[in-house]
PDB file of C-alpha atoms and ligand atoms in Angstrom:
ATOM      1  CA  MET A  17       0.000   0.000   0.000  1.00 49.00           C
ATOM      2  CA  ALA A  18       1.634   3.272  -1.107  1.00 50.00           C
ATOM      3  CA  ASP A  19       2.024   5.850   1.647  1.00 53.00           C
ATOM      4  CA  ILE A  20      -0.780   8.226   0.744  1.00 56.00           C
ATOM      5  CA  ALA A  21       0.893  11.003   2.733  1.00 68.00           C
ATOM      6  CA  ALA A  22       3.992  10.995   0.530  1.00 78.00           C
ATOM      7  CA  PRO A  23       3.550  13.600  -2.226  1.00 90.00           C
ATOM      8  CA  THR A  24       4.447  12.381  -5.686  1.00 93.00           C
ATOM      9  CA  PRO A  25       7.334  13.969  -7.591  1.00 96.00           C
ATOM     10  CA  PRO A  26       6.442  16.423 -10.369  1.00 95.00           C
ATOM     11  CA  PRO A  27       6.408  15.174 -13.974  1.00 95.00           C
ATOM     12  CA  GLY A  28       9.924  14.519 -15.276  1.00 95.00           C
ATOM     13  CA  ALA A  29      11.427  14.069 -11.809  1.00 97.00           C
ATOM     14  CA  ALA A  30      12.684  10.722 -10.481  1.00 97.00           C
ATOM     15  CA  ALA A  31      11.192   9.025  -7.412  1.00 96.00           C
ATOM     16  CA  ASP A  32      13.737  10.905  -5.238  1.00 97.00           C
ATOM     17  CA  TRP A  33      12.601  14.183  -6.877  1.00 98.00           C
ATOM     18  CA  THR A  34      15.867  14.631  -8.768  1.00 98.00           C
ATOM     19  CA  ILE A  35      16.023  15.970 -12.327  1.00 98.00           C
ATOM     20  CA  ASP A  36      18.851  16.368 -14.821  1.00 98.00           C
ATOM     21  CA  GLN A  37      20.666  19.722 -14.624  1.00 98.00           C
ATOM     22  CA  GLY A  38      20.431  20.085 -18.401  1.00 97.00           C
ATOM     23  CA  TRP A  39      23.504  22.298 -18.362  1.00 97.00           C
ATOM     24  CA  ASP A  40      23.598  22.534 -22.156  1.00 96.00           C
ATOM     25  CA  ARG A  41      20.136  24.169 -22.084  1.00 97.00           C
ATOM     26  CA  TYR A  42      21.077  27.173 -19.949  1.00 96.00           C
ATOM     27  CA  THR A  43      20.917  30.345 -22.044  1.00 96.00           C
ATOM     28  CA  PRO A  44      23.708  32.978 -22.298  1.00 95.00           C
ATOM     29  CA  GLU A  45      21.454  35.296 -20.258  1.00 96.00           C
ATOM     30  CA  GLU A  46      21.183  32.695 -17.487  1.00 97.00           C
ATOM     31  CA  HIS A  47      24.959  32.210 -17.479  1.00 96.00           C
ATOM     32  CA  GLN A  48      25.343  35.985 -17.267  1.00 96.00           C
ATOM     33  CA  VAL A  49      23.037  36.160 -14.220  1.00 97.00           C
ATOM     34  CA  TRP A  50      25.281  33.597 -12.494  1.00 97.00           C
ATOM     35  CA  LEU A  51      28.428  35.540 -13.420  1.00 96.00           C
ATOM     36  CA  THR A  52      26.988  38.872 -12.253  1.00 96.00           C
ATOM     37  CA  LEU A  53      25.970  37.378  -8.896  1.00 96.00           C
ATOM     38  CA  TYR A  54      29.227  35.427  -8.551  1.00 97.00           C
ATOM     39  CA  GLU A  55      31.509  38.387  -9.214  1.00 96.00           C
ATOM     40  CA  ARG A  56      29.547  40.660  -6.888  1.00 96.00           C
ATOM     41  CA  GLN A  57      29.443  38.219  -3.984  1.00 97.00           C
ATOM     42  CA  ALA A  58      32.914  36.659  -4.325  1.00 96.00           C
ATOM     43  CA  GLU A  59      34.458  40.149  -4.108  1.00 96.00           C
ATOM     44  CA  LEU A  60      32.352  41.141  -1.107  1.00 98.00           C
ATOM     45  CA  LEU A  61      33.011  37.884   0.758  1.00 98.00           C
ATOM     46  CA  ARG A  62      36.798  38.129   0.831  1.00 97.00           C
ATOM     47  CA  GLY A  63      37.451  39.010   4.475  1.00 98.00           C
ATOM     48  CA  ARG A  64      33.810  38.365   5.411  1.00 98.00           C
ATOM     49  CA  ALA A  65      33.154  34.664   4.664  1.00 98.00           C
ATOM     50  CA  CYS A  66      34.985  32.004   6.666  1.00 98.00           C
ATOM     51  CA  ASP A  67      38.084  30.302   5.234  1.00 98.00           C
ATOM     52  CA  ALA A  68      36.243  27.005   4.640  1.00 98.00           C
ATOM     53  CA  PHE A  69      33.765  28.783   2.368  1.00 98.00           C
ATOM     54  CA  LEU A  70      36.390  30.706   0.397  1.00 98.00           C
ATOM     55  CA  HIS A  71      38.553  27.593  -0.041  1.00 98.00           C
ATOM     56  CA  GLY A  72      35.522  25.658  -1.272  1.00 98.00           C
ATOM     57  CA  LEU A  73      34.622  28.376  -3.785  1.00 95.00           C
ATOM     58  CA  ASP A  74      38.091  28.133  -5.317  1.00 93.00           C
ATOM     59  CA  ALA A  75      38.489  24.340  -4.995  1.00 97.00           C
ATOM     60  CA  LEU A  76      35.325  23.766  -7.045  1.00 97.00           C
ATOM     61  CA  ASP A  77      35.953  26.656  -9.476  1.00 94.00           C
ATOM     62  CA  LEU A  78      32.384  27.871  -9.057  1.00 96.00           C
ATOM     63  CA  ARG A  79      32.985  30.894 -11.272  1.00 94.00           C
ATOM     64  CA  GLY A  80      32.630  28.281 -13.988  1.00 89.00           C
ATOM     65  CA  ALA A  81      35.320  29.758 -16.209  1.00 82.00           C
ATOM     66  CA  SER A  82      37.204  26.539 -16.932  1.00 76.00           C
ATOM     67  CA  GLN A  83      34.433  24.438 -18.436  1.00 81.00           C
ATOM     68  CA  GLU A  84      34.282  23.304 -22.019  1.00 81.00           C
ATOM     69  CA  GLY A  85      31.485  24.898 -23.963  1.00 80.00           C
ATOM     70  CA  GLY A  86      31.156  27.636 -21.361  1.00 80.00           C
ATOM     71  CA  SER A  87      32.213  31.218 -21.722  1.00 82.00           C
ATOM     72  CA  PRO A  88      35.838  31.856 -20.634  1.00 80.00           C
ATOM     73  CA  ARG A  89      34.379  34.591 -18.423  1.00 85.00           C
ATOM     74  CA  GLY A  90      32.417  31.928 -16.518  1.00 92.00           C
ATOM     75  CA  GLY A  91      28.821  30.925 -15.937  1.00 96.00           C
ATOM     76  CA  ILE A  92      26.619  28.354 -14.220  1.00 97.00           C
ATOM     77  CA  PRO A  93      28.920  25.471 -13.225  1.00 97.00           C
ATOM     78  CA  ASP A  94      28.318  22.102 -14.871  1.00 97.00           C
ATOM     79  CA  LEU A  95      27.685  19.523 -12.127  1.00 97.00           C
ATOM     80  CA  ARG A  96      29.320  16.872 -14.329  1.00 97.00           C
ATOM     81  CA  ARG A  97      32.529  18.812 -13.595  1.00 96.00           C
ATOM     82  CA  VAL A  98      31.825  19.931 -10.003  1.00 97.00           C
ATOM     83  CA  ASN A  99      30.686  16.585  -8.586  1.00 98.00           C
ATOM     84  CA  PRO A 100      33.858  14.530  -9.117  1.00 98.00           C
ATOM     85  CA  ALA A 101      35.886  17.252  -7.366  1.00 98.00           C
ATOM     86  CA  LEU A 102      33.412  17.547  -4.471  1.00 98.00           C
ATOM     87  CA  LYS A 103      33.053  13.776  -4.079  1.00 98.00           C
ATOM     88  CA  ALA A 104      36.821  13.358  -3.898  1.00 98.00           C
ATOM     89  CA  LEU A 105      36.970  15.906  -1.061  1.00 98.00           C
ATOM     90  CA  THR A 106      34.125  14.803   1.270  1.00 98.00           C
ATOM     91  CA  GLY A 107      31.979  12.204  -0.497  1.00 98.00           C
ATOM     92  CA  TRP A 108      29.205  14.720  -1.263  1.00 98.00           C
ATOM     93  CA  THR A 109      27.572  15.268  -4.628  1.00 98.00           C
ATOM     94  CA  VAL A 110      25.040  17.859  -5.773  1.00 98.00           C
ATOM     95  CA  VAL A 111      21.759  16.679  -7.319  1.00 98.00           C
ATOM     96  CA  CYS A 112      19.276  18.960  -9.091  1.00 98.00           C
ATOM     97  CA  VAL A 113      15.648  19.235  -7.987  1.00 97.00           C
ATOM     98  CA  PRO A 114      12.809  21.315  -9.445  1.00 95.00           C
ATOM     99  CA  GLY A 115      12.421  23.389  -6.240  1.00 94.00           C
ATOM    100  CA  LEU A 116      11.523  22.752  -2.588  1.00 95.00           C
ATOM    101  CA  VAL A 117      11.104  19.030  -1.938  1.00 96.00           C
ATOM    102  CA  PRO A 118       9.191  17.313   0.911  1.00 95.00           C
ATOM    103  CA  ASP A 119      11.084  17.256   4.214  1.00 94.00           C
ATOM    104  CA  ALA A 120      11.560  13.465   4.209  1.00 94.00           C
ATOM    105  CA  VAL A 121      13.053  13.604   0.686  1.00 96.00           C
ATOM    106  CA  PHE A 122      15.304  16.497   1.688  1.00 97.00           C
ATOM    107  CA  PHE A 123      16.627  14.771   4.796  1.00 96.00           C
ATOM    108  CA  ASP A 124      17.163  11.475   3.001  1.00 97.00           C
ATOM    109  CA  HIS A 125      19.345  13.230   0.416  1.00 98.00           C
ATOM    110  CA  LEU A 126      21.402  14.955   3.114  1.00 98.00           C
ATOM    111  CA  ALA A 127      21.761  11.729   5.118  1.00 98.00           C
ATOM    112  CA  ASN A 128      23.245  10.151   1.971  1.00 98.00           C
ATOM    113  CA  ARG A 129      25.600  13.061   1.210  1.00 98.00           C
ATOM    114  CA  ARG A 130      23.561  14.357  -1.704  1.00 98.00           C
ATOM    115  CA  PHE A 131      22.828  18.102  -1.655  1.00 98.00           C
ATOM    116  CA  PRO A 132      19.554  18.988  -3.473  1.00 98.00           C
ATOM    117  CA  ALA A 133      20.069  22.167  -5.529  1.00 98.00           C
ATOM    118  CA  GLY A 134      17.474  24.083  -7.482  1.00 98.00           C
ATOM    119  CA  GLN A 135      18.077  23.613 -11.215  1.00 98.00           C
ATOM    120  CA  PHE A 136      16.715  27.046 -12.241  1.00 97.00           C
ATOM    121  CA  ILE A 137      18.411  30.413 -11.848  1.00 97.00           C
ATOM    122  CA  ARG A 138      16.663  33.677 -10.923  1.00 96.00           C
ATOM    123  CA  ARG A 139      15.943  36.330 -13.562  1.00 95.00           C
ATOM    124  CA  SER A 140      18.156  39.397 -13.901  1.00 93.00           C
ATOM    125  CA  ASP A 141      15.397  41.504 -12.284  1.00 92.00           C
ATOM    126  CA  GLN A 142      15.489  39.258  -9.160  1.00 89.00           C
ATOM    127  CA  LEU A 143      19.181  39.608  -8.377  1.00 88.00           C
ATOM    128  CA  ASP A 144      18.705  40.683  -4.783  1.00 83.00           C
ATOM    129  CA  TYR A 145      16.121  38.299  -3.421  1.00 76.00           C
ATOM    130  CA  LEU A 146      13.885  35.423  -4.269  1.00 81.00           C
ATOM    131  CA  GLN A 147      11.724  33.182  -2.114  1.00 82.00           C
ATOM    132  CA  GLU A 148      12.547  29.749  -3.541  1.00 90.00           C
ATOM    133  CA  PRO A 149      16.179  28.524  -3.496  1.00 94.00           C
ATOM    134  CA  ASP A 150      17.630  28.719  -7.025  1.00 97.00           C
ATOM    135  CA  ILE A 151      20.935  27.232  -8.182  1.00 98.00           C
ATOM    136  CA  PHE A 152      22.822  30.348  -7.106  1.00 97.00           C
ATOM    137  CA  HIS A 153      21.521  30.148  -3.519  1.00 97.00           C
ATOM    138  CA  ASP A 154      22.224  26.414  -3.369  1.00 98.00           C
ATOM    139  CA  LEU A 155      25.370  25.890  -5.442  1.00 98.00           C
ATOM    140  CA  PHE A 156      27.113  29.161  -4.529  1.00 98.00           C
ATOM    141  CA  GLY A 157      25.588  29.473  -1.037  1.00 98.00           C
ATOM    142  CA  HIS A 158      25.606  25.938   0.346  1.00 98.00           C
ATOM    143  CA  VAL A 159      28.023  23.781  -1.630  1.00 98.00           C
ATOM    144  CA  PRO A 160      31.420  25.423  -0.896  1.00 98.00           C
ATOM    145  CA  MET A 161      31.036  24.581   2.806  1.00 99.00           C
ATOM    146  CA  LEU A 162      30.523  20.913   1.847  1.00 99.00           C
ATOM    147  CA  THR A 163      34.208  20.770   0.854  1.00 98.00           C
ATOM    148  CA  ASP A 164      35.090  21.124   4.548  1.00 98.00           C
ATOM    149  CA  PRO A 165      35.223  17.631   6.122  1.00 98.00           C
ATOM    150  CA  VAL A 166      33.834  18.757   9.497  1.00 98.00           C
ATOM    151  CA  PHE A 167      30.927  20.719   8.020  1.00 98.00           C
ATOM    152  CA  ALA A 168      30.297  17.907   5.516  1.00 98.00           C
ATOM    153  CA  ASP A 169      29.883  15.509   8.460  1.00 98.00           C
ATOM    154  CA  TYR A 170      27.604  18.011  10.211  1.00 98.00           C
ATOM    155  CA  MET A 171      25.281  18.227   7.203  1.00 98.00           C
ATOM    156  CA  CYS A 172      25.132  14.443   6.915  1.00 98.00           C
ATOM    157  CA  ALA A 173      24.374  14.107  10.655  1.00 97.00           C
ATOM    158  CA  TYR A 174      21.724  16.819  10.239  1.00 97.00           C
ATOM    159  CA  GLY A 175      20.026  14.757   7.534  1.00 97.00           C
ATOM    160  CA  ARG A 176      19.974  11.660   9.730  1.00 96.00           C
ATOM    161  CA  GLY A 177      18.667  13.756  12.635  1.00 96.00           C
ATOM    162  CA  GLY A 178      15.941  15.172  10.421  1.00 95.00           C
ATOM    163  CA  LEU A 179      14.664  11.725   9.540  1.00 94.00           C
ATOM    164  CA  ARG A 180      14.535  10.871  13.260  1.00 94.00           C
ATOM    165  CA  ALA A 181      12.999  14.214  14.254  1.00 95.00           C
ATOM    166  CA  GLN A 182      10.235  13.727  11.728  1.00 93.00           C
ATOM    167  CA  GLY A 183       9.318  10.429  13.345  1.00 92.00           C
ATOM    168  CA  LEU A 184       9.186  12.171  16.749  1.00 94.00           C
ATOM    169  CA  GLY A 185       7.139  15.152  15.565  1.00 94.00           C
ATOM    170  CA  GLN A 186      10.124  17.396  16.374  1.00 95.00           C
ATOM    171  CA  LEU A 187      10.874  18.646  12.869  1.00 95.00           C
ATOM    172  CA  HIS A 188      10.017  22.258  13.683  1.00 95.00           C
ATOM    173  CA  HIS A 189      12.736  22.339  16.361  1.00 95.00           C
ATOM    174  CA  LEU A 190      15.311  20.841  14.020  1.00 95.00           C
ATOM    175  CA  ALA A 191      14.368  23.199  11.194  1.00 96.00           C
ATOM    176  CA  ARG A 192      15.385  26.084  13.482  1.00 97.00           C
ATOM    177  CA  LEU A 193      18.826  24.525  13.955  1.00 97.00           C
ATOM    178  CA  TYR A 194      19.204  24.399  10.150  1.00 97.00           C
ATOM    179  CA  TRP A 195      18.008  27.970   9.825  1.00 98.00           C
ATOM    180  CA  TYR A 196      20.380  29.454  12.417  1.00 98.00           C
ATOM    181  CA  THR A 197      23.431  27.443  11.330  1.00 98.00           C
ATOM    182  CA  VAL A 198      23.367  26.172   7.732  1.00 98.00           C
ATOM    183  CA  GLU A 199      21.369  29.152   6.448  1.00 98.00           C
ATOM    184  CA  PHE A 200      22.324  32.087   8.722  1.00 98.00           C
ATOM    185  CA  GLY A 201      25.248  30.964  10.851  1.00 98.00           C
ATOM    186  CA  LEU A 202      28.191  33.135  11.910  1.00 98.00           C
ATOM    187  CA  LEU A 203      31.548  31.771  13.070  1.00 98.00           C
ATOM    188  CA  ALA A 204      33.924  33.208  15.679  1.00 98.00           C
ATOM    189  CA  THR A 205      37.512  33.219  14.376  1.00 98.00           C
ATOM    190  CA  PRO A 206      40.793  34.747  15.634  1.00 97.00           C
ATOM    191  CA  ASP A 207      40.321  37.437  12.946  1.00 97.00           C
ATOM    192  CA  GLY A 208      36.779  38.278  14.090  1.00 97.00           C
ATOM    193  CA  LEU A 209      33.300  37.122  13.047  1.00 98.00           C
ATOM    194  CA  ARG A 210      33.023  35.360   9.704  1.00 98.00           C
ATOM    195  CA  ILE A 211      29.997  34.103   7.727  1.00 98.00           C
ATOM    196  CA  TYR A 212      29.289  30.464   6.909  1.00 98.00           C
ATOM    197  CA  GLY A 213      25.465  30.535   6.427  1.00 98.00           C
ATOM    198  CA  ALA A 214      24.265  30.083   2.830  1.00 98.00           C
ATOM    199  CA  GLY A 215      21.400  32.542   3.171  1.00 97.00           C
ATOM    200  CA  ILE A 216      23.906  35.243   4.077  1.00 97.00           C
ATOM    201  CA  VAL A 217      26.707  34.514   1.586  1.00 97.00           C
ATOM    202  CA  SER A 218      24.232  34.486  -1.306  1.00 96.00           C
ATOM    203  CA  SER A 219      22.828  37.923  -0.364  1.00 95.00           C
ATOM    204  CA  ARG A 220      24.745  41.178  -0.806  1.00 95.00           C
ATOM    205  CA  ALA A 221      22.609  43.087   1.697  1.00 96.00           C
ATOM    206  CA  GLU A 222      22.759  40.409   4.381  1.00 97.00           C
ATOM    207  CA  THR A 223      26.504  39.881   3.950  1.00 98.00           C
ATOM    208  CA  LEU A 224      27.087  43.456   5.102  1.00 98.00           C
ATOM    209  CA  TYR A 225      24.207  43.660   7.600  1.00 98.00           C
ATOM    210  CA  SER A 226      25.087  40.411   9.434  1.00 98.00           C
ATOM    211  CA  LEU A 227      28.636  41.554  10.236  1.00 98.00           C
ATOM    212  CA  GLU A 228      28.524  45.345  10.317  1.00 98.00           C
ATOM    213  CA  ASP A 229      25.025  46.596  11.188  1.00 98.00           C
ATOM    214  CA  PRO A 230      24.483  47.445  14.895  1.00 97.00           C
ATOM    215  CA  ARG A 231      20.819  46.331  14.826  1.00 97.00           C
ATOM    216  CA  PRO A 232      20.913  42.498  14.867  1.00 98.00           C
ATOM    217  CA  HIS A 233      21.766  40.628  18.046  1.00 98.00           C
ATOM    218  CA  ARG A 234      24.764  38.283  17.786  1.00 98.00           C
ATOM    219  CA  ILE A 235      24.308  35.531  20.362  1.00 98.00           C
ATOM    220  CA  ALA A 236      26.785  32.794  21.309  1.00 98.00           C
ATOM    221  CA  PHE A 237      25.513  29.502  19.854  1.00 98.00           C
ATOM    222  CA  ASP A 238      23.574  27.328  22.317  1.00 98.00           C
ATOM    223  CA  LEU A 239      21.733  24.332  20.885  1.00 97.00           C
ATOM    224  CA  GLU A 240      18.649  24.479  23.125  1.00 97.00           C
ATOM    225  CA  ARG A 241      18.365  28.271  22.713  1.00 98.00           C
ATOM    226  CA  VAL A 242      18.546  27.940  18.930  1.00 98.00           C
ATOM    227  CA  MET A 243      15.921  25.202  18.843  1.00 97.00           C
ATOM    228  CA  ARG A 244      13.524  27.372  20.876  1.00 98.00           C
ATOM    229  CA  THR A 245      13.949  30.390  18.590  1.00 98.00           C
ATOM    230  CA  LEU A 246      11.375  31.200  15.919  1.00 98.00           C
ATOM    231  CA  TYR A 247      12.532  32.642  12.581  1.00 97.00           C
ATOM    232  CA  LYS A 248      11.190  34.857   9.818  1.00 91.00           C
ATOM    233  CA  ILE A 249      11.845  33.818   6.248  1.00 91.00           C
ATOM    234  CA  ASP A 250      11.300  37.057   4.362  1.00 87.00           C
ATOM    235  CA  ASP A 251      13.447  39.683   6.035  1.00 92.00           C
ATOM    236  CA  LEU A 252      16.963  40.360   7.327  1.00 96.00           C
ATOM    237  CA  GLN A 253      17.518  38.333  10.489  1.00 97.00           C
ATOM    238  CA  PRO A 254      17.016  40.190  13.818  1.00 98.00           C
ATOM    239  CA  ALA A 255      19.461  37.771  15.485  1.00 98.00           C
ATOM    240  CA  TYR A 256      22.388  35.557  14.486  1.00 98.00           C
ATOM    241  CA  PHE A 257      24.005  32.742  16.449  1.00 98.00           C
ATOM    242  CA  VAL A 258      27.791  32.623  16.587  1.00 98.00           C
ATOM    243  CA  ALA A 259      29.428  29.173  16.615  1.00 98.00           C
ATOM    244  CA  PRO A 260      32.852  28.943  18.313  1.00 98.00           C
ATOM    245  CA  SER A 261      34.025  26.508  15.589  1.00 98.00           C
ATOM    246  CA  LEU A 262      32.678  24.124  12.947  1.00 98.00           C
ATOM    247  CA  GLN A 263      33.828  21.254  15.164  1.00 98.00           C
ATOM    248  CA  ALA A 264      31.605  22.585  17.966  1.00 98.00           C
ATOM    249  CA  LEU A 265      28.649  22.426  15.555  1.00 97.00           C
ATOM    250  CA  LEU A 266      29.434  18.818  14.689  1.00 98.00           C
ATOM    251  CA  ASP A 267      29.868  17.928  18.371  1.00 97.00           C
ATOM    252  CA  THR A 268      26.327  19.141  19.144  1.00 94.00           C
ATOM    253  CA  THR A 269      24.923  16.442  16.856  1.00 93.00           C
ATOM    254  CA  LEU A 270      26.461  13.712  19.024  1.00 88.00           C
ATOM    255  CA  GLN A 271      24.269  14.423  22.037  1.00 88.00           C
ATOM    256  CA  ASP A 272      21.066  12.741  23.163  1.00 85.00           C
ATOM    257  CA  PHE A 273      18.342  14.572  21.249  1.00 92.00           C
ATOM    258  CA  GLY A 274      15.629  12.560  23.011  1.00 91.00           C
ATOM    259  CA  GLY A 275      16.317  14.322  26.303  1.00 94.00           C
ATOM    260  CA  LEU A 276      16.612  17.656  24.506  1.00 95.00           C
ATOM    261  CA  TYR A 277      13.247  17.192  22.797  1.00 95.00           C
ATOM    262  CA  ASP A 278      11.692  16.335  26.185  1.00 94.00           C
ATOM    263  CA  ARG A 279      13.022  19.596  27.638  1.00 95.00           C
ATOM    264  CA  LEU A 280      11.890  21.584  24.610  1.00 95.00           C
ATOM    265  CA  ARG A 281       8.331  20.304  24.990  1.00 93.00           C
ATOM    266  CA  ALA A 282       8.217  22.007  28.396  1.00 94.00           C
ATOM    267  CA  GLU A 283       9.751  25.300  27.211  1.00 96.00           C
ATOM    268  CA  SER A 284       8.194  28.211  25.334  1.00 97.00           C
ATOM    269  CA  ASP A 285       9.381  29.477  21.947  1.00 98.00           C
ATOM    270  CA  ILE A 286      11.512  32.624  21.811  1.00 98.00           C
ATOM    271  CA  ASP A 287      10.787  35.464  19.399  1.00 98.00           C
ATOM    272  CA  PRO A 288      13.480  36.065  16.727  1.00 97.00           C
ATOM    273  CA  GLY A 289      14.445  39.507  18.004  1.00 96.00           C
ATOM    274  CA  ALA A 290      14.362  38.713  21.736  1.00 98.00           C
ATOM    275  CA  VAL A 291      17.362  38.484  24.061  1.00 98.00           C
ATOM    276  CA  THR A 292      17.128  36.364  27.243  1.00 98.00           C
ATOM    277  CA  PRO A 293      19.125  36.796  30.484  1.00 97.00           C
ATOM    278  CA  ALA A 294      21.038  33.568  29.731  1.00 97.00           C
ATOM    279  CA  ASP A 295      22.247  34.845  26.333  1.00 98.00           C
ATOM    280  CA  ALA A 296      25.957  35.575  25.889  1.00 98.00           C
ATOM    281  CA  LEU A 297      26.048  38.459  23.402  1.00 98.00           C
ATOM    282  CA  VAL A 298      28.965  38.668  20.951  1.00 97.00           C
ATOM    283  CA  ALA A 299      30.379  41.986  19.708  1.00 92.00           C
ATOM    284  CA  ALA A 300      30.393  42.499  15.909  1.00 88.00           C
TER     285      ALA A 300
HETATM  286  N1  HBI B 522      13.912  21.450  -0.343  1.00 67.33           N
HETATM  287  N2  HBI B 522      15.055  21.852  -2.313  1.00 67.33           N
HETATM  288  C1  HBI B 522      14.912  22.061  -0.989  1.00 67.33           C
HETATM  289  N3  HBI B 522      15.774  22.875  -0.350  1.00 67.33           N
HETATM  290  C2  HBI B 522      15.670  23.109   0.990  1.00 67.33           C
HETATM  291  O1  HBI B 522      16.468  23.851   1.579  1.00 67.33           O
HETATM  292  C3  HBI B 522      14.634  22.478   1.702  1.00 67.33           C
HETATM  293  C4  HBI B 522      13.769  21.636   0.999  1.00 67.33           C
HETATM  294  N4  HBI B 522      12.772  21.012   1.649  1.00 67.33           N
HETATM  295  C5  HBI B 522      12.574  21.118   3.061  1.00 67.33           C
HETATM  296  C6  HBI B 522      13.512  22.053   3.723  1.00 67.33           C
HETATM  297  N5  HBI B 522      14.489  22.671   3.067  1.00 67.33           N
HETATM  298  C7  HBI B 522      13.306  22.343   5.200  1.00 67.33           C
HETATM  299  O2  HBI B 522      12.313  21.498   5.718  1.00 67.33           O
HETATM  300  C8  HBI B 522      14.569  22.126   5.980  1.00 67.33           C
HETATM  301  O3  HBI B 522      15.196  23.350   5.956  1.00 67.33           O
HETATM  302  C9  HBI B 522      14.297  21.776   7.416  1.00 67.33           C
HETATM  303 FE1   FE B 523      19.287  27.134   1.646  1.00 67.33          FE
END
C-alpha cells in the first residue's frame, strides 16, 4: 500500500525528486546572471566569509570559467565537472531538484551526502532576493562549505537527525537549527566574526548587515536556545548565532536529542528579536 501522505514527484522528476541539470540548455542570459551574482558576492566575501567557504569556492571553481562549452568569463557550473571534485573531497555530490522538496526527501538526500540544488536560476530583475532557493543560492551558497570535512559531516548528521525528528514530531525544532546554522550561521575566528550561512553569503545586503550593522543581536551559539527560537523567512535576520568553531557544531549532533526534545516540549518558543538573560552576546 503506497504511503498516501507521501507527495508524488512532479512530472519529469525521479522518485527521489531529482532531475537532470540540463547544463547545455542554460541560455547565455542565465549564465550571465550567475556571473553577475558570482563576481559581486565573491568580491564582497573576501574578508567576510569564513576560510572554509572561500577555499571551497576556489576548490570547485564555481565561477565556472574553466568548463568546455562555457564562456571563458564563466557561468553556471556544470555539475558533471563539479561533482567529481566535491566527491573526492568529502563524499558529497550535488543533485538537481525542481524546487523545494518534501522534508523526508530532503533529509534522506542529506543523510546520503547528496545536496539537493534548485536547477533554475533567478531572472536578472530578481538579483537581490527570491523566495525559492535557485541554483545560485544552493550551489554558490551551500556547496562550498561541503568541501570542509567537518561541516560535511555536520550536514550528513543533520540529515539523519531530520529523519529521526520527523518520526518524533520534532521537525520544527530541528528546522530552526538548520536555519540558524546552515542558512544564517556566523563563526567566531581569531580574525573576528566570519559568515558560513548560505542565506547570508548568497545575499549582498545580508553579507554586510550580518557583520557590520548594529541592529541584529549576535548571540553565542547554544543548541537548546537555537531550537527554541522562531525565525522569519522574508526579512533580514534580527538575530544571528555565533558558533565557536565548525567542530563545535558537529559535536552538538552527538548528544542525546531525546532528552533535549523532552526539555523543549516544556519550554516556550523565543521570538526572533528577543534576548534572554542567559544569552551571551557577541560583539560584531
Ligand atoms: N527542499 N530543495 C529544498 N531545499 C531546501 O532547503 C529544503 C527543501 N525542503 C525542506 C527544507 N528545506 C526544510 O524542511 C529544511 O530546511 C528543514
Ligand atoms: Fe538554503
